[in-house]
mmCIF file of C-alpha atoms in Angstrom:
data_model
loop_
_atom_site.group_PDB
_atom_site.id
_atom_site.type_symbol
_atom_site.label_atom_id
_atom_site.label_comp_id
_atom_site.label_asym_id
_atom_site.label_seq_id
_atom_site.Cartn_x
_atom_site.Cartn_y
_atom_site.Cartn_z
ATOM 1 C CA MET W 1 0.000 0.000 0.000
ATOM 2 C CA SER W 2 1.120 3.534 -0.576
ATOM 3 C CA ASP W 3 0.896 6.485 1.753
ATOM 4 C CA ASP W 4 -2.116 7.882 -0.055
ATOM 5 C CA PRO W 5 -4.016 9.906 2.575
ATOM 6 C CA SER W 6 -7.317 9.562 0.728
ATOM 7 C CA GLY W 7 -7.385 5.817 1.418
ATOM 8 C CA ARG W 8 -7.903 5.060 -2.260
ATOM 9 C CA ASP W 9 -5.628 2.009 -2.211
ATOM 10 C CA ALA W 10 -7.542 0.612 0.742
ATOM 11 C CA ASP W 11 -10.818 1.090 -1.143
ATOM 12 C CA VAL W 12 -9.472 -0.693 -4.214
ATOM 13 C CA GLU W 13 -8.149 -3.547 -2.112
ATOM 14 C CA ARG W 14 -11.458 -3.848 -0.261
ATOM 15 C CA THR W 15 -13.327 -3.960 -3.577
ATOM 16 C CA GLN W 16 -10.995 -6.634 -4.935
ATOM 17 C CA LEU W 17 -11.411 -8.710 -1.787
ATOM 18 C CA ALA W 18 -15.197 -8.410 -2.027
ATOM 19 C CA ALA W 19 -15.082 -9.574 -5.654
ATOM 20 C CA GLU W 20 -12.918 -12.544 -4.652
ATOM 21 C CA ARG W 21 -15.328 -13.485 -1.842
ATOM 22 C CA THR W 22 -18.206 -13.354 -4.303
ATOM 23 C CA ARG W 23 -16.355 -15.572 -6.777
ATOM 24 C CA LEU W 24 -15.522 -18.088 -4.066
ATOM 25 C CA ALA W 25 -19.138 -18.110 -2.850
ATOM 26 C CA ARG W 26 -20.318 -18.860 -6.398
ATOM 27 C CA GLU W 27 -17.796 -21.666 -6.620
ATOM 28 C CA ARG W 28 -18.947 -23.164 -3.307
ATOM 29 C CA THR W 29 -22.567 -23.040 -4.475
ATOM 30 C CA THR W 30 -21.715 -24.807 -7.722
ATOM 31 C CA LEU W 31 -19.777 -27.492 -5.870
ATOM 32 C CA ALA W 32 -22.673 -27.947 -3.415
ATOM 33 C CA HIS W 33 -25.068 -28.546 -6.324
ATOM 34 C CA ILE W 34 -22.744 -31.130 -7.813
ATOM 35 C CA ARG W 35 -22.064 -32.852 -4.485
ATOM 36 C CA THR W 36 -25.769 -33.023 -3.620
ATOM 37 C CA GLY W 37 -26.606 -34.277 -7.103
ATOM 38 C CA PHE W 38 -24.095 -37.122 -6.955
ATOM 39 C CA ALA W 39 -25.160 -38.121 -3.442
ATOM 40 C CA SER W 40 -28.857 -38.142 -4.328
ATOM 41 C CA PHE W 41 -28.267 -39.992 -7.597
ATOM 42 C CA LEU W 42 -26.154 -42.655 -5.880
ATOM 43 C CA PHE W 43 -28.647 -43.040 -3.034
ATOM 44 C CA GLY W 44 -31.497 -43.513 -5.513
ATOM 45 C CA THR W 45 -29.455 -46.062 -7.452
ATOM 46 C CA ALA W 46 -28.688 -47.948 -4.224
ATOM 47 C CA VAL W 47 -32.368 -47.990 -3.227
ATOM 48 C CA LEU W 48 -33.319 -49.327 -6.659
ATOM 49 C CA GLY W 49 -30.621 -51.993 -6.567
ATOM 50 C CA LEU W 50 -30.943 -53.184 -2.971
ATOM 51 C CA PHE W 51 -34.670 -53.274 -2.265
ATOM 52 C CA ASP W 52 -37.462 -55.227 -3.955
ATOM 53 C CA ARG W 53 -40.372 -53.573 -2.150
ATOM 54 C CA PRO W 54 -43.057 -51.826 -4.206
ATOM 55 C CA THR W 55 -42.180 -48.467 -2.649
ATOM 56 C CA ALA W 56 -38.500 -48.797 -3.592
ATOM 57 C CA VAL W 57 -39.014 -48.055 -7.285
ATOM 58 C CA PRO W 58 -40.811 -44.698 -6.875
ATOM 59 C CA LEU W 59 -38.557 -43.663 -3.983
ATOM 60 C CA GLY W 60 -35.354 -44.638 -5.777
ATOM 61 C CA GLY W 61 -36.569 -43.078 -9.005
ATOM 62 C CA ALA W 62 -37.387 -39.837 -7.214
ATOM 63 C CA PHE W 63 -33.901 -39.661 -5.713
ATOM 64 C CA VAL W 64 -32.325 -40.368 -9.098
ATOM 65 C CA LEU W 65 -34.400 -37.597 -10.717
ATOM 66 C CA VAL W 66 -33.570 -35.121 -7.945
ATOM 67 C CA GLY W 67 -29.892 -36.034 -8.324
ATOM 68 C CA VAL W 68 -29.993 -35.450 -12.067
ATOM 69 C CA ALA W 69 -31.751 -32.106 -11.500
ATOM 70 C CA PHE W 70 -29.070 -30.988 -9.031
ATOM 71 C CA LEU W 71 -26.318 -32.078 -11.419
ATOM 72 C CA ALA W 72 -27.970 -30.131 -14.240
ATOM 73 C CA THR W 73 -28.328 -26.972 -12.153
ATOM 74 C CA GLY W 74 -24.733 -27.339 -10.982
ATOM 75 C CA TRP W 75 -23.562 -27.630 -14.583
ATOM 76 C CA VAL W 76 -25.591 -24.580 -15.639
ATOM 77 C CA SER W 77 -24.209 -22.617 -12.686
ATOM 78 C CA TYR W 78 -20.672 -23.630 -13.634
ATOM 79 C CA ALA W 79 -21.198 -22.695 -17.301
ATOM 80 C CA ARG W 80 -22.541 -19.239 -16.401
ATOM 81 C CA SER W 81 -19.773 -18.583 -13.919
ATOM 82 C CA ASN W 82 -17.124 -19.788 -16.358
ATOM 83 C CA ARG W 83 -18.518 -17.556 -19.127
ATOM 84 C CA ARG W 84 -18.481 -14.498 -16.840
ATOM 85 C CA THR W 85 -14.959 -15.277 -15.650
ATOM 86 C CA ARG W 86 -13.649 -15.686 -19.200
ATOM 87 C CA ALA W 87 -15.258 -12.394 -20.262
ATOM 88 C CA LEU W 88 -13.765 -10.619 -17.263
ATOM 89 C CA LEU W 89 -10.304 -12.042 -17.922
ATOM 90 C CA ASP W 90 -10.596 -11.118 -21.589
ATOM 91 C CA ASP W 91 -11.387 -7.513 -20.629
ATOM 92 C CA LEU W 92 -8.493 -7.418 -18.169
ATOM 93 C CA GLU W 93 -5.969 -8.893 -20.610
ATOM 94 C CA ARG W 94 -6.987 -6.835 -23.644
ATOM 95 C CA PRO W 95 -4.516 -3.963 -22.996
ATOM 96 C CA PHE W 96 -1.623 -6.431 -22.740
ATOM 97 C CA ARG W 97 -2.206 -8.325 -25.981
ATOM 98 C CA ARG W 98 0.215 -7.855 -28.812
ATOM 99 C CA ARG W 99 -1.148 -6.483 -32.000
ATOM 100 C CA ARG W 100 -0.588 -8.538 -35.107
ATOM 101 C CA ARG W 101 1.619 -7.006 -37.732
ATOM 102 C CA ARG W 102 0.535 -7.272 -41.305
#
């Protein structure tokens, strides 16, 4: 940090830290969707494979469907986050790119 009396460097650093916290929170949410989806899918598969009761098929099927839904929402969340991150990095790196000579 510099000795800037206006505190401008501190404001910039605080803003950057807030952006990083937001990015990490998005990442945790995406990972939670994926983790929950796999757990639900595997539980539903286990119920379908281990039990022969009439209630096992609808219960296991429901867990499998919920798992697939969580996996799909996790994938969509990842794709959106990845697209935003790539756009942000592209904007940040634009001034440093070399221009092609013709």
